[in-house]
Short mmCIF file of C-alpha atoms in Angstrom, two decimals:
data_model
loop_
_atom_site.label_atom_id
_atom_site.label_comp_id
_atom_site.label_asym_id
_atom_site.label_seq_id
_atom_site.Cartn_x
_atom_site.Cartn_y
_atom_site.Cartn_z
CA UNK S 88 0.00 0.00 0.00
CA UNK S 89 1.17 3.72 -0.85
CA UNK S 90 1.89 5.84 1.52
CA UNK S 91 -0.85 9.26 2.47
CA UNK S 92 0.99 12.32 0.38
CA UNK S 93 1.48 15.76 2.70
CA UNK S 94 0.88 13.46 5.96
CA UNK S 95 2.74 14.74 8.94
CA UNK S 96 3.25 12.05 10.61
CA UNK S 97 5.12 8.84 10.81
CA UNK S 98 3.80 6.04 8.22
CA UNK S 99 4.69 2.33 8.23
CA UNK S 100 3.73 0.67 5.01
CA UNK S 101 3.95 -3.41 5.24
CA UNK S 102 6.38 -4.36 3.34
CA UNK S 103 9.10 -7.65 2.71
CA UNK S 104 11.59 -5.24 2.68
CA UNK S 105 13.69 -6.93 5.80
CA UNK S 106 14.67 -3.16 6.77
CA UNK S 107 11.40 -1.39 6.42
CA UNK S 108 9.88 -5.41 7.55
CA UNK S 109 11.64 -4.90 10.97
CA UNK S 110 10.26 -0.72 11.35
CA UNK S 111 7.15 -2.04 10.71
CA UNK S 112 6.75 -5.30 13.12
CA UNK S 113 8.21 -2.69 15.80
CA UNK S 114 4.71 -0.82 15.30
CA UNK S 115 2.57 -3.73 14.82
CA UNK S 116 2.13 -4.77 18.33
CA UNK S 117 -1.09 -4.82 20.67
CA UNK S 118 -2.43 -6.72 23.68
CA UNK S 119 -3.67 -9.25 21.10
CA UNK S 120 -1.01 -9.70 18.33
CA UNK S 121 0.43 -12.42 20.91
CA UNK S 122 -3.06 -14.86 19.96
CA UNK S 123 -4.55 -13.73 17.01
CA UNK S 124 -2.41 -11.53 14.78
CA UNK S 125 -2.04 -14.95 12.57
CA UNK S 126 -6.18 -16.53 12.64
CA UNK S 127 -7.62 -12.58 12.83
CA UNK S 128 -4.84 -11.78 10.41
CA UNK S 129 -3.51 -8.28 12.06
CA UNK S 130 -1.33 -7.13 9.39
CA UNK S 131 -2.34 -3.50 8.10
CA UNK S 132 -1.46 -2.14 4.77
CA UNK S 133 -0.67 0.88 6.36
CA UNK S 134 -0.27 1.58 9.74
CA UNK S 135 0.30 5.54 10.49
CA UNK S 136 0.65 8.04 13.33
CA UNK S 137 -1.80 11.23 13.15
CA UNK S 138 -0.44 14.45 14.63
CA UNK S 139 -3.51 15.98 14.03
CA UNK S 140 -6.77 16.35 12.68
CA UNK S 141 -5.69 17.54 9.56
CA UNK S 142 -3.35 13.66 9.69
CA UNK S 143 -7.00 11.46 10.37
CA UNK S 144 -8.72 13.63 7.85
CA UNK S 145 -6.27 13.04 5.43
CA UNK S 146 -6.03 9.52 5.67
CA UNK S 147 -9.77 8.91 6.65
CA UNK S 148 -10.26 10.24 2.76
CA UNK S 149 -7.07 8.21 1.26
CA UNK S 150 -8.89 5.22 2.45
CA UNK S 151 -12.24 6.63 1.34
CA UNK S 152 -10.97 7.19 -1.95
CA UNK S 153 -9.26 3.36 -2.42
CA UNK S 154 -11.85 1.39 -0.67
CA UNK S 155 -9.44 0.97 2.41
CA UNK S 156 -10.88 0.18 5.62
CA UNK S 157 -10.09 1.99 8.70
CA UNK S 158 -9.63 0.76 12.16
CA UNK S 159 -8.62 3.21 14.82
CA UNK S 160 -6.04 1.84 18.10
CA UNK S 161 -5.60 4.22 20.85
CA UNK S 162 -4.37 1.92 23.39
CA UNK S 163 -4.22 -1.34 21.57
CA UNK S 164 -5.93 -3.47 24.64
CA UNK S 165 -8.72 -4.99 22.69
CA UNK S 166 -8.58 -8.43 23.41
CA UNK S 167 -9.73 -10.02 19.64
CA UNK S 168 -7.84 -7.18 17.67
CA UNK S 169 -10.44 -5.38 16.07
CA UNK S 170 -8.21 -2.44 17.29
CA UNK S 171 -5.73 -3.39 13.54
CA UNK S 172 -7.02 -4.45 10.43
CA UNK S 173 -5.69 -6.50 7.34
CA UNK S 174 -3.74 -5.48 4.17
CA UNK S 175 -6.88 -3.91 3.06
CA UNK S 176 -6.69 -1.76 5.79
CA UNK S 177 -4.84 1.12 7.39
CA UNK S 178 -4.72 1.51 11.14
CA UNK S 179 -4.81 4.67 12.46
CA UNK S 180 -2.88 4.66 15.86
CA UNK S 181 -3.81 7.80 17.93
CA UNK S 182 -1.87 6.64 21.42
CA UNK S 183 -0.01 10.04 20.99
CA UNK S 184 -1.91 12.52 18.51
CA UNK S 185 -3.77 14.67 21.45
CA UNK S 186 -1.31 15.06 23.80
CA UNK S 187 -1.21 19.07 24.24
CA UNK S 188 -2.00 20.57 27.38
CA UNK S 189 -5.71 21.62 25.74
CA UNK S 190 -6.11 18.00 25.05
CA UNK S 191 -6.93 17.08 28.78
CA UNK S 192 -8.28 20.17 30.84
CA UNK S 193 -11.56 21.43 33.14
CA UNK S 194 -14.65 22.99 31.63
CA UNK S 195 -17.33 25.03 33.10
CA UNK S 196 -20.39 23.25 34.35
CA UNK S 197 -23.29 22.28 32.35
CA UNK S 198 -25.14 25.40 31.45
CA UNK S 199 -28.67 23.31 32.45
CA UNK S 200 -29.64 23.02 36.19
CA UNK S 201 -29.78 19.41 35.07
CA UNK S 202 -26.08 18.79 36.74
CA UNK S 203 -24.22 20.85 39.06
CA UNK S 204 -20.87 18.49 38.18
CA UNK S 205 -17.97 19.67 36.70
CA UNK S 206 -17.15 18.47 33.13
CA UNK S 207 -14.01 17.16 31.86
CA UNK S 208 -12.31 17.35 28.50
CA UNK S 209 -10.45 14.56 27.52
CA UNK S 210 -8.37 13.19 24.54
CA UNK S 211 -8.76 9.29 23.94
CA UNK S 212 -4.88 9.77 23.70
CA UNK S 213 -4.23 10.03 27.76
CA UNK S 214 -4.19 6.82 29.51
CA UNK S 215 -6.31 5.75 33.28
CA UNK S 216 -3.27 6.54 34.83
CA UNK S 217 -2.89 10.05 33.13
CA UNK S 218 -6.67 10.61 33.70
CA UNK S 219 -6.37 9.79 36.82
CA UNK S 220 -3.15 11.90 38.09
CA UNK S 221 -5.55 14.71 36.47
CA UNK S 222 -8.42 14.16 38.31
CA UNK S 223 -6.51 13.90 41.51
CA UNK S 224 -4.76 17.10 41.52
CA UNK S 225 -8.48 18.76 40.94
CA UNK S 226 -10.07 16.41 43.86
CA UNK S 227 -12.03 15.03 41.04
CA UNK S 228 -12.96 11.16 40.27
CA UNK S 229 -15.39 9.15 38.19
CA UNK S 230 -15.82 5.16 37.37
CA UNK S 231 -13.46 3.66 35.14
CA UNK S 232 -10.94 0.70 34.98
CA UNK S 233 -8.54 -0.50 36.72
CA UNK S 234 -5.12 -0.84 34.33
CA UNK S 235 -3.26 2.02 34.07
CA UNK S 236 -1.90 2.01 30.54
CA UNK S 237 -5.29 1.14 29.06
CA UNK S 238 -6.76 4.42 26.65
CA UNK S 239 -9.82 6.31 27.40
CA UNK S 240 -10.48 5.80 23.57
CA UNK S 241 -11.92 2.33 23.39
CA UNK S 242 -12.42 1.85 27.19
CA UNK S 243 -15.12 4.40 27.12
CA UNK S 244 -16.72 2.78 23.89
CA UNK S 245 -17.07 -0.38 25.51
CA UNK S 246 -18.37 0.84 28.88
CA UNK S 247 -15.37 1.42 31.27
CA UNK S 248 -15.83 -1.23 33.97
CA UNK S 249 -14.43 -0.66 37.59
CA UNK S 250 -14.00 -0.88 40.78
CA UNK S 251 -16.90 1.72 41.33
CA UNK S 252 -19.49 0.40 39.02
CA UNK S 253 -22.08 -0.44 41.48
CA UNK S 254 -21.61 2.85 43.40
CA UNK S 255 -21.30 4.83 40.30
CA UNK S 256 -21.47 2.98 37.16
CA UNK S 257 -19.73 3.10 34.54
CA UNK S 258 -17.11 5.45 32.54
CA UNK S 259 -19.81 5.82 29.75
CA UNK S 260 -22.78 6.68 31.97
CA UNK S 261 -20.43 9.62 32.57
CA UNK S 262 -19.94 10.66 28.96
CA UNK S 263 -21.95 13.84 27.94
CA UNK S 264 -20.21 14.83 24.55
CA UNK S 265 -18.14 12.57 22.04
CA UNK S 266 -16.03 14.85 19.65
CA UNK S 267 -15.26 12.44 16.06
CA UNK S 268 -14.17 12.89 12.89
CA UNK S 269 -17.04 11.55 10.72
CA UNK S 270 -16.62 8.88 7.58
CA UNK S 271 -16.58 12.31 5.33
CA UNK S 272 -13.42 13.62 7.40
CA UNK S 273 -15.56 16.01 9.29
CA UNK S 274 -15.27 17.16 12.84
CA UNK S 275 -18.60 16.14 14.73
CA UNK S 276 -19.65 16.96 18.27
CA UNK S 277 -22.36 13.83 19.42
CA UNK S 278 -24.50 14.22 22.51
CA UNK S 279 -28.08 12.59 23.27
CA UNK S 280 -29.47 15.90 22.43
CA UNK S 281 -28.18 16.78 19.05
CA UNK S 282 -27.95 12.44 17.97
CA UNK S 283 -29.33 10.65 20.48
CA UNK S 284 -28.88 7.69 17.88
CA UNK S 285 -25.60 8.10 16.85
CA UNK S 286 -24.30 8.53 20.25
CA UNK S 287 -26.06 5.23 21.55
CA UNK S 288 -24.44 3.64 18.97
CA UNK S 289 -20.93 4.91 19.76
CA UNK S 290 -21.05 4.27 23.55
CA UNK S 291 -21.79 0.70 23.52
CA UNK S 292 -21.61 -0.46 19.71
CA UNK S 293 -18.78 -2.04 18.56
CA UNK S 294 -15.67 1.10 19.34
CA UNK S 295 -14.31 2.36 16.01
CA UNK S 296 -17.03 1.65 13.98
CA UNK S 297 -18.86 5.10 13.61
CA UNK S 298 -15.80 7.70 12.87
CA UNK S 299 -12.52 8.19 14.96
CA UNK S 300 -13.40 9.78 17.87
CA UNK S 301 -10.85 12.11 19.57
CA UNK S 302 -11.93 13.56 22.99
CA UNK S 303 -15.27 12.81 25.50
CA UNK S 304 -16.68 15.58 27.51
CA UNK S 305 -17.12 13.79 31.12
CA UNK S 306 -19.10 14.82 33.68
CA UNK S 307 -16.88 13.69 37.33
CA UNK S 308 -18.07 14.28 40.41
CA UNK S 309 -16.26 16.43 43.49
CA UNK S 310 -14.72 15.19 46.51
CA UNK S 311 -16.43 17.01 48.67
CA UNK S 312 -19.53 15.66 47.31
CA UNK S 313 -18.68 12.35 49.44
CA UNK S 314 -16.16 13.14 52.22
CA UNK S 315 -17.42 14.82 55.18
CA UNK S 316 -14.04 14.49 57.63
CA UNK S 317 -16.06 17.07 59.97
CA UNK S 318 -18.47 14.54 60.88
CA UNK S 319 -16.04 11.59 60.71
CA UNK S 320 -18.05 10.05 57.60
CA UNK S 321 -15.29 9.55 55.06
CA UNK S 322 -14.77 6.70 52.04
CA UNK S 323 -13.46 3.74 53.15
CA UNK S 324 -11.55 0.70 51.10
CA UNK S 325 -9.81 -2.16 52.32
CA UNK S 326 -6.74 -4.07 49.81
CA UNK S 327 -6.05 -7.03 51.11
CA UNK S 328 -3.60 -10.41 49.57
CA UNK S 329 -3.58 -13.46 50.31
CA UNK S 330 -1.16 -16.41 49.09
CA UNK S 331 -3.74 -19.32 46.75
CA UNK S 332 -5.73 -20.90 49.30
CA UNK S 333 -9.15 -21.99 48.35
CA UNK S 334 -10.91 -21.35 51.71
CA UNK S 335 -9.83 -17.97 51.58
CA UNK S 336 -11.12 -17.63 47.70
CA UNK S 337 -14.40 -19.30 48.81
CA UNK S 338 -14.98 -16.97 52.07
CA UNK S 339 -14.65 -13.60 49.49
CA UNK S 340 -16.52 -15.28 46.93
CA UNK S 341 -19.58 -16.21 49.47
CA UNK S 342 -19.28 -12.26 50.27
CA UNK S 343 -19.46 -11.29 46.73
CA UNK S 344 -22.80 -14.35 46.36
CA UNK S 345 -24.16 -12.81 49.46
CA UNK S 346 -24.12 -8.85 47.97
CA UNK S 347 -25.49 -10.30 44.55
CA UNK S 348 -28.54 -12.08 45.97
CA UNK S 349 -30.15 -9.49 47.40
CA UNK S 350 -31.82 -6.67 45.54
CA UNK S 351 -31.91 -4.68 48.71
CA UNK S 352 -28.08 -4.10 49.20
CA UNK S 353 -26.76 -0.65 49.77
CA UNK S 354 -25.65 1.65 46.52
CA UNK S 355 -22.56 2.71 48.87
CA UNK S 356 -20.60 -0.78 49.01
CA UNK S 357 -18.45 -2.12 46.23
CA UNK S 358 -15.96 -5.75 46.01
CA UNK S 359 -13.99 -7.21 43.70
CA UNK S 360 -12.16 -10.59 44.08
CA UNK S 361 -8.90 -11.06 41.99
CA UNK S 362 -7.61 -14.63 41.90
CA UNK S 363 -3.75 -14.49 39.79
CA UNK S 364 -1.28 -17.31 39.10
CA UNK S 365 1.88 -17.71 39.92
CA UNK S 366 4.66 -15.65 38.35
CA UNK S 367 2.16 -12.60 38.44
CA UNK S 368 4.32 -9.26 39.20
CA UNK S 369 2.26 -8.54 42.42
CA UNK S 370 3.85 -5.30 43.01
CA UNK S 371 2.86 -3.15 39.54
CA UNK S 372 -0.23 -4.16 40.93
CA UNK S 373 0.37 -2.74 44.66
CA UNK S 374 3.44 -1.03 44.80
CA UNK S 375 3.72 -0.44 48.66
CA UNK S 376 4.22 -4.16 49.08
CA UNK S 377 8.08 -3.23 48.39
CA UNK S 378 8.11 -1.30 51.32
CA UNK S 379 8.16 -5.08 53.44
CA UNK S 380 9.29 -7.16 50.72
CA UNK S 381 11.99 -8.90 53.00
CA UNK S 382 9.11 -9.17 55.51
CA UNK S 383 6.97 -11.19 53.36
CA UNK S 384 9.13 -13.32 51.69
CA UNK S 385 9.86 -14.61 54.88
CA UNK S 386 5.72 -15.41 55.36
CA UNK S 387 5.69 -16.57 52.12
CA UNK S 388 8.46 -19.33 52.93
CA UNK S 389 6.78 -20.06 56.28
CA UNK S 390 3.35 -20.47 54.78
CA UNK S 391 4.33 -22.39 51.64
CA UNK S 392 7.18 -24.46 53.78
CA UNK S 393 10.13 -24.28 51.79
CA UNK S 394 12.66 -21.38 50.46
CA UNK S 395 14.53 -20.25 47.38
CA UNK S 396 11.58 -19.89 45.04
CA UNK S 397 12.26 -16.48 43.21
CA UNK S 398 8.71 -16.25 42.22
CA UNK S 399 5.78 -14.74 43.29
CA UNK S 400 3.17 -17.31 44.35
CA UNK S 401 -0.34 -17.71 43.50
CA UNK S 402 -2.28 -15.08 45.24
CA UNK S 403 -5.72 -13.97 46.01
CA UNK S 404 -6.50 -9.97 45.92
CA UNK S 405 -9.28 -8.33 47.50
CA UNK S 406 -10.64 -5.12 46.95
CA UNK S 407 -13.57 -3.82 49.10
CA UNK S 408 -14.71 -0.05 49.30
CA UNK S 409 -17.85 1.99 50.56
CA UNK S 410 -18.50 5.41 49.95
CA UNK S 411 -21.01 8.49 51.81
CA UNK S 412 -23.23 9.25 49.19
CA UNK S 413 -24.90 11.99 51.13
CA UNK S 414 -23.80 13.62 54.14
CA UNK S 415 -26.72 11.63 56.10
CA UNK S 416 -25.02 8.26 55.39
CA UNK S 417 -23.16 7.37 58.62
CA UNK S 418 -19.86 4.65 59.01
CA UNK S 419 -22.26 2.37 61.61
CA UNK S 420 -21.13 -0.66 63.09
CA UNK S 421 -22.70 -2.29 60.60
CA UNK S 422 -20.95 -1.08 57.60
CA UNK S 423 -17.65 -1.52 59.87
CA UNK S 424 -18.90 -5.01 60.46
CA UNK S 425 -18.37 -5.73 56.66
CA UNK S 426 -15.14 -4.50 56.29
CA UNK S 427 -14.34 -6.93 59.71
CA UNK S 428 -14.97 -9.70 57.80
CA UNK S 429 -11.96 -9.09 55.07
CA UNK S 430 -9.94 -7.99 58.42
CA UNK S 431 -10.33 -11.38 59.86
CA UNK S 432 -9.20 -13.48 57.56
CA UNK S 433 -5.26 -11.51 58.61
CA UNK S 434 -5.69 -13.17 62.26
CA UNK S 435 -7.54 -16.31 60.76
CA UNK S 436 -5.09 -17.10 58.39
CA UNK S 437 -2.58 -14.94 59.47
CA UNK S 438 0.63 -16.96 57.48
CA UNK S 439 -1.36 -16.81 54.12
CA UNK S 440 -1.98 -12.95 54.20
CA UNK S 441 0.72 -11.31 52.99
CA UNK S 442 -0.88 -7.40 53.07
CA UNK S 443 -3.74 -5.98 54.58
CA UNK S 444 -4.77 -2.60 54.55
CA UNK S 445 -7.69 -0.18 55.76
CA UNK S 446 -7.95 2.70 53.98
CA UNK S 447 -9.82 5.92 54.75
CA UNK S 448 -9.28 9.00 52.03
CA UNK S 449 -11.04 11.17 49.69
CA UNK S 450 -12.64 9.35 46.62
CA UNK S 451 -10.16 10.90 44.11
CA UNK S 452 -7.77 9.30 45.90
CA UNK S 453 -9.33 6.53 46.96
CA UNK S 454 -9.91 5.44 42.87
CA UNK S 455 -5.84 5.31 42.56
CA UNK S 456 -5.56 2.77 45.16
CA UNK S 457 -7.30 0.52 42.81
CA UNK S 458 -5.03 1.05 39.60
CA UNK S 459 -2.74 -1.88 38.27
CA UNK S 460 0.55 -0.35 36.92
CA UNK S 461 1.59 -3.19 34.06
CA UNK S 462 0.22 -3.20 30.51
CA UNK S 463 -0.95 -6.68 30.92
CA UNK S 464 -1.09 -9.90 33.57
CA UNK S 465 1.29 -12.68 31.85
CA UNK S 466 3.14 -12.12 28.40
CA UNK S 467 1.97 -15.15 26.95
CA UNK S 468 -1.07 -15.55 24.96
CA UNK S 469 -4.45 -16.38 25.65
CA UNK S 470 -7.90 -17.22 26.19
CA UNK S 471 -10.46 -14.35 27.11
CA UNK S 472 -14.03 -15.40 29.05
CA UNK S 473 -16.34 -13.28 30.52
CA UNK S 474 -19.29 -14.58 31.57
CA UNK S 475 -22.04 -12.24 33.36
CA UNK S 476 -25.19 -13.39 35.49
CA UNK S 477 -28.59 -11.90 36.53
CA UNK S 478 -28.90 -14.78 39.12
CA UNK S 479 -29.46 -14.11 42.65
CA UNK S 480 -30.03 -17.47 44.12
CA UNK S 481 -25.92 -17.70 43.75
CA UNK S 482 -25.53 -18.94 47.09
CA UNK S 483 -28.39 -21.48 46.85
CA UNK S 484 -26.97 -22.81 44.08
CA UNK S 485 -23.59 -22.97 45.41
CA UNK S 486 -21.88 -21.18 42.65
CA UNK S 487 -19.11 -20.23 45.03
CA UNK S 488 -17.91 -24.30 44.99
CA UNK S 489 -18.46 -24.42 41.65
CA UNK S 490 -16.14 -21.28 40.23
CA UNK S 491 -13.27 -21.81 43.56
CA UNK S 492 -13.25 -25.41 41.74
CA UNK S 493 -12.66 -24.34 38.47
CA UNK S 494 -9.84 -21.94 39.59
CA UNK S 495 -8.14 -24.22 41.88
CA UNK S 496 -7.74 -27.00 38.73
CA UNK S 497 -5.24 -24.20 37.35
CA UNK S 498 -3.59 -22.65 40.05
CA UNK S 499 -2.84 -25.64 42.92
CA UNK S 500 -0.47 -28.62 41.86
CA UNK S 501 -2.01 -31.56 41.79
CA UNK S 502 -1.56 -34.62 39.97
CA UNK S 503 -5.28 -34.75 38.60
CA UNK S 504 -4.18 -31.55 37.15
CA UNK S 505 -0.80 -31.34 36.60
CA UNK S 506 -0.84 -30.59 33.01
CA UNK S 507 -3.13 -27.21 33.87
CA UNK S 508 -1.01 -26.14 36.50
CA UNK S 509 2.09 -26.49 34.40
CA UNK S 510 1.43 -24.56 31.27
CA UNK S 511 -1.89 -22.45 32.11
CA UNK S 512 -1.53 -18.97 34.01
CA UNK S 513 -4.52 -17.96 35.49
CA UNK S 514 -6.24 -13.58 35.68
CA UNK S 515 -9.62 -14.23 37.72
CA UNK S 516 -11.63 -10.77 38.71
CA UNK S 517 -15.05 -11.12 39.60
CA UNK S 518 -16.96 -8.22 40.74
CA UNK S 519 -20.71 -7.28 42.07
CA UNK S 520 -22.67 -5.39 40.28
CA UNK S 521 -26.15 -6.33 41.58
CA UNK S 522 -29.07 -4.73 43.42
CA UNK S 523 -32.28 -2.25 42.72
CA UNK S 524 -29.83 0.39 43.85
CA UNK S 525 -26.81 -0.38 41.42
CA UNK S 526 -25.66 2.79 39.41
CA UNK S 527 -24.75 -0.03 37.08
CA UNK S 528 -28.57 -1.47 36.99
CA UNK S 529 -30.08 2.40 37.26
CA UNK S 530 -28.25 3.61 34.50
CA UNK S 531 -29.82 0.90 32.03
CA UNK S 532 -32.03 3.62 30.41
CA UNK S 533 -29.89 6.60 29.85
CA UNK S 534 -28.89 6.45 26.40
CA UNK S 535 -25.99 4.56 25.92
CA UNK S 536 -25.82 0.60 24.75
CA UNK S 537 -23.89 -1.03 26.98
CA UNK S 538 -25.21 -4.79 27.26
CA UNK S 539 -26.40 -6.80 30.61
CA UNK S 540 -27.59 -4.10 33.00
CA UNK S 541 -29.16 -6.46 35.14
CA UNK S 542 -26.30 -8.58 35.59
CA UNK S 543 -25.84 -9.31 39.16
CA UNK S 544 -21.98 -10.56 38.66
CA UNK S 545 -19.25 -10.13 36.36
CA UNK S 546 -16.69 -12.98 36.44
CA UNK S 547 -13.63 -12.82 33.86
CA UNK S 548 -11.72 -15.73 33.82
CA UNK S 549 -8.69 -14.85 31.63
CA UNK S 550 -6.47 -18.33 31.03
CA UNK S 551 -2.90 -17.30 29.41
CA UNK S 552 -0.30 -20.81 28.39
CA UNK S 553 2.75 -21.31 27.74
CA UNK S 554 3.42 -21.10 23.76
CA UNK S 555 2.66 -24.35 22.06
CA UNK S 556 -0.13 -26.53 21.01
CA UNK S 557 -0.72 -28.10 24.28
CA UNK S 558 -0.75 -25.36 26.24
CA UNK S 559 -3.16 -23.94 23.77
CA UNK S 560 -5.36 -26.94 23.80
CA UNK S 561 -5.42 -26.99 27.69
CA UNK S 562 -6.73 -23.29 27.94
CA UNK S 563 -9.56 -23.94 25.54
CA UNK S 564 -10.33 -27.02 27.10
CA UNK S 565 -10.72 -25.91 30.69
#
């Protein structure tokens, strides 16, 4: 494929060139060229660097012109690859085009008496972790995920799960204005009022699909909004991790049945269970573990009965929060009670825990504490499943044995299993999102397309293997 003519920036034509060949592999890589860049055949005819509008215009109408698709990567952490395209195709990679310091800044508030929050501009160039920092400094926050290097681009397409998404919803929910550049090349500003079609189709459809967008208009909400230190009501969270040990994966999972089978369950509370194999690089994920690495090393030894093993074990992570939404919602014993139960499990198991922590700050810093530093879990490839449920009989029907089963085939040694255990690598999350009073249930109706509102559970159980056939076949086949 030619080249764009008067493009600014950098272009990468494929090529069998072994010179130009090795340029261009260097900027072929996403989260899911290590699995499917061969059977979903991610090799773009062009693959090119915008440094501006006047770039994505310019090659939006090259590709216009020569029946060229388009695909648009921002981040490049869509799982199937539908973030590159084939040699049909130029990709349009945007990680760095709106960069400038009026590509991420604060906006008055909404001239309606509809909203009294702030709004946010926002390039789909900044990463979580940029957003974040951003927020931060401004004792700002809103919902969104929970890996750092991840884009705002596609993660706000495709909903922006978190750890907040029962007390708040989702990243989307919060979207009020999508700025694109249109199939024609032109610059479009979407909101439900002026295409209340075209914008439920971009925030939930399939990201990409509808014109290349470039910045969201977010409302966020204030600190002060939910942090009343004068009355001693403040957010709360809890981090807690645990070396693999199935009771303590079926106690947090019982807690996480428990929230999901009853509609009742307060707005303010949300929990998130992360079960990761061994080899996992615990501390991108909390870095203040390094602070007492000698310290648990030494419980690690203790607990698993020998020494010398360089890496980190299998481990279970817990994340539990609660948050004022008013000032008339009060810490009470109860709500203290719940956050007992994850304290426990420190005495009751006190040589599997490795970290505990309570945690009592402002919600815009509170949303950092639950950021993952690395690009991805494993570098190995993989095999993606998310499963979501509506269920709340989860208990009843003793989903907890069922799913602490399943994981414990991968991440325990055992000769039944061996095989698993050996060449499988295990990313569990599962998260509530259930109850009447859900942001992620009450949101179901305000414009956007996200799927499975009434799920009561989320549950991704991400299986990466070793390279090879048979670690291949063993993923699929668990």
């Amino acid at each position: 494929m030619e080249t764009i003519l008067d493009f600014k920036g950098l272009q990468y034509p494929y090529s069998t060139d072994p010179i130009a060949r090795k340029r261009y592999n260097a900027n072929n890589v996403a989260y899911a060229t290590s699995s499917h860049q061969i059977d979903h055949n991610m090799f773009p005819g062009l693959i090119v660097f915008p440094q501006n509008d006047s770039d994505i215009q310019k090659a939006v109408k090259y590709a216009k012109d020569h029946g060229y698709v388009v695909s648009v990567m921002s981040g490049g952490h869509q799982y199937s690859g539908a973030c590159s395209t084939h040699g049909k195709g130029i990709q349009l990679n945007i990680k760095l085009t709106y960069k400038g310091p009026k590509d991420l800044v604060l906006l008055p508030k909404l001239p309606s008496p509809d909203s009294n929050r702030p709004l946010v501009y926002a390039s789909v160039s900044h990463s979580l972790g940029e957003f974040n920092d951003f927020l931060r400094k401004h004792q700002l926050f809103v919902p969104h995920g929970q890996c750092k290097d991840v884009r705002l681009g596609g993660h706000a397409q495709t909903g922006g799960y978190g750890q907040l998404g029962r007390s708040f919803g989702l990243l989307g929910d919060h979207i009020w204005a999508i700025r694109m550049i249109n199939h024609d090349g032109e610059i479009q500003e979407v909101t439900k009022a002026s295409n209340a079609e075209l914008f439920f189709a971009i925030l939930g459809g399939s990201p990409g699909n509808f014109g290349v967008i470039t910045h969201y208009t977010i409302e966020v909400h204030h600190d002060t909004d939910h942090d009343f230190p004068e009355t001693g009501t403040r957010p709360r969270g809890f981090k807690g991790v645990w070396l693999y040990n199935k009771t303590v994966v079926k106690l947090l999972l019982h807690e996480v049945a428990a929230m999901a089978d009853d509609p009742e369950y307060p707005r303010n509370f949300d929990l998130c269970v992360s079960v990761l194999s061994s080899s996992f690089r615990i501390f991108k994920l909390m870095p203040e573990l390094e602070n007492d690495a000698a310290g648990i090393y030494q419980r690690i030894a203790e607990a698993l009965g020998e020494n010398g093993e360089a890496k980190w074990p299998a481990s279970v992570v817990l994340y539990a929060q609660w948050v004022p939404m008013t000032v008339e919602d009060k810490y009470t014993d109860k709500v203290d009670a719940w956050f007992q139960k994850f304290r426990k499990l420190d005495s009751f198991l006190k040589y599997w825990c490795v970290h505990a922590a309570s945690i009592e700050e402002p919600m815009s810093q509170m949303t950092g504490e639950w950021l993952f530093a690395r690009p991805r879990e494993f570098d190995l490839p993989y095999e993606k499943r998310t499963y979501m449920t509506n269920s709340t009989t989860l208990v009843r029907d003793k989903w907890v044995d069922q799913v602490a089963d399943q994981i414990h085939q991968v991440v325990a040694p055992s000769l039944d299993h061996l095989a698993l255990w050996d060449n499988c690598f295990l990313s569990v999350q599962i998260q509530c999102y259930g109850g009447k009073y859900s942001q992620y249930y009450a949101n179901r109706d305000n414009g956007t397309a996200y799927s499975w509102r009434d799920s009561t559970v989320c549950q991704v159980l991400d299986c990466f293997y070793r390279e090879g056939e048979e670690g291949k076949a063993l993923a699929k086949g668990w």
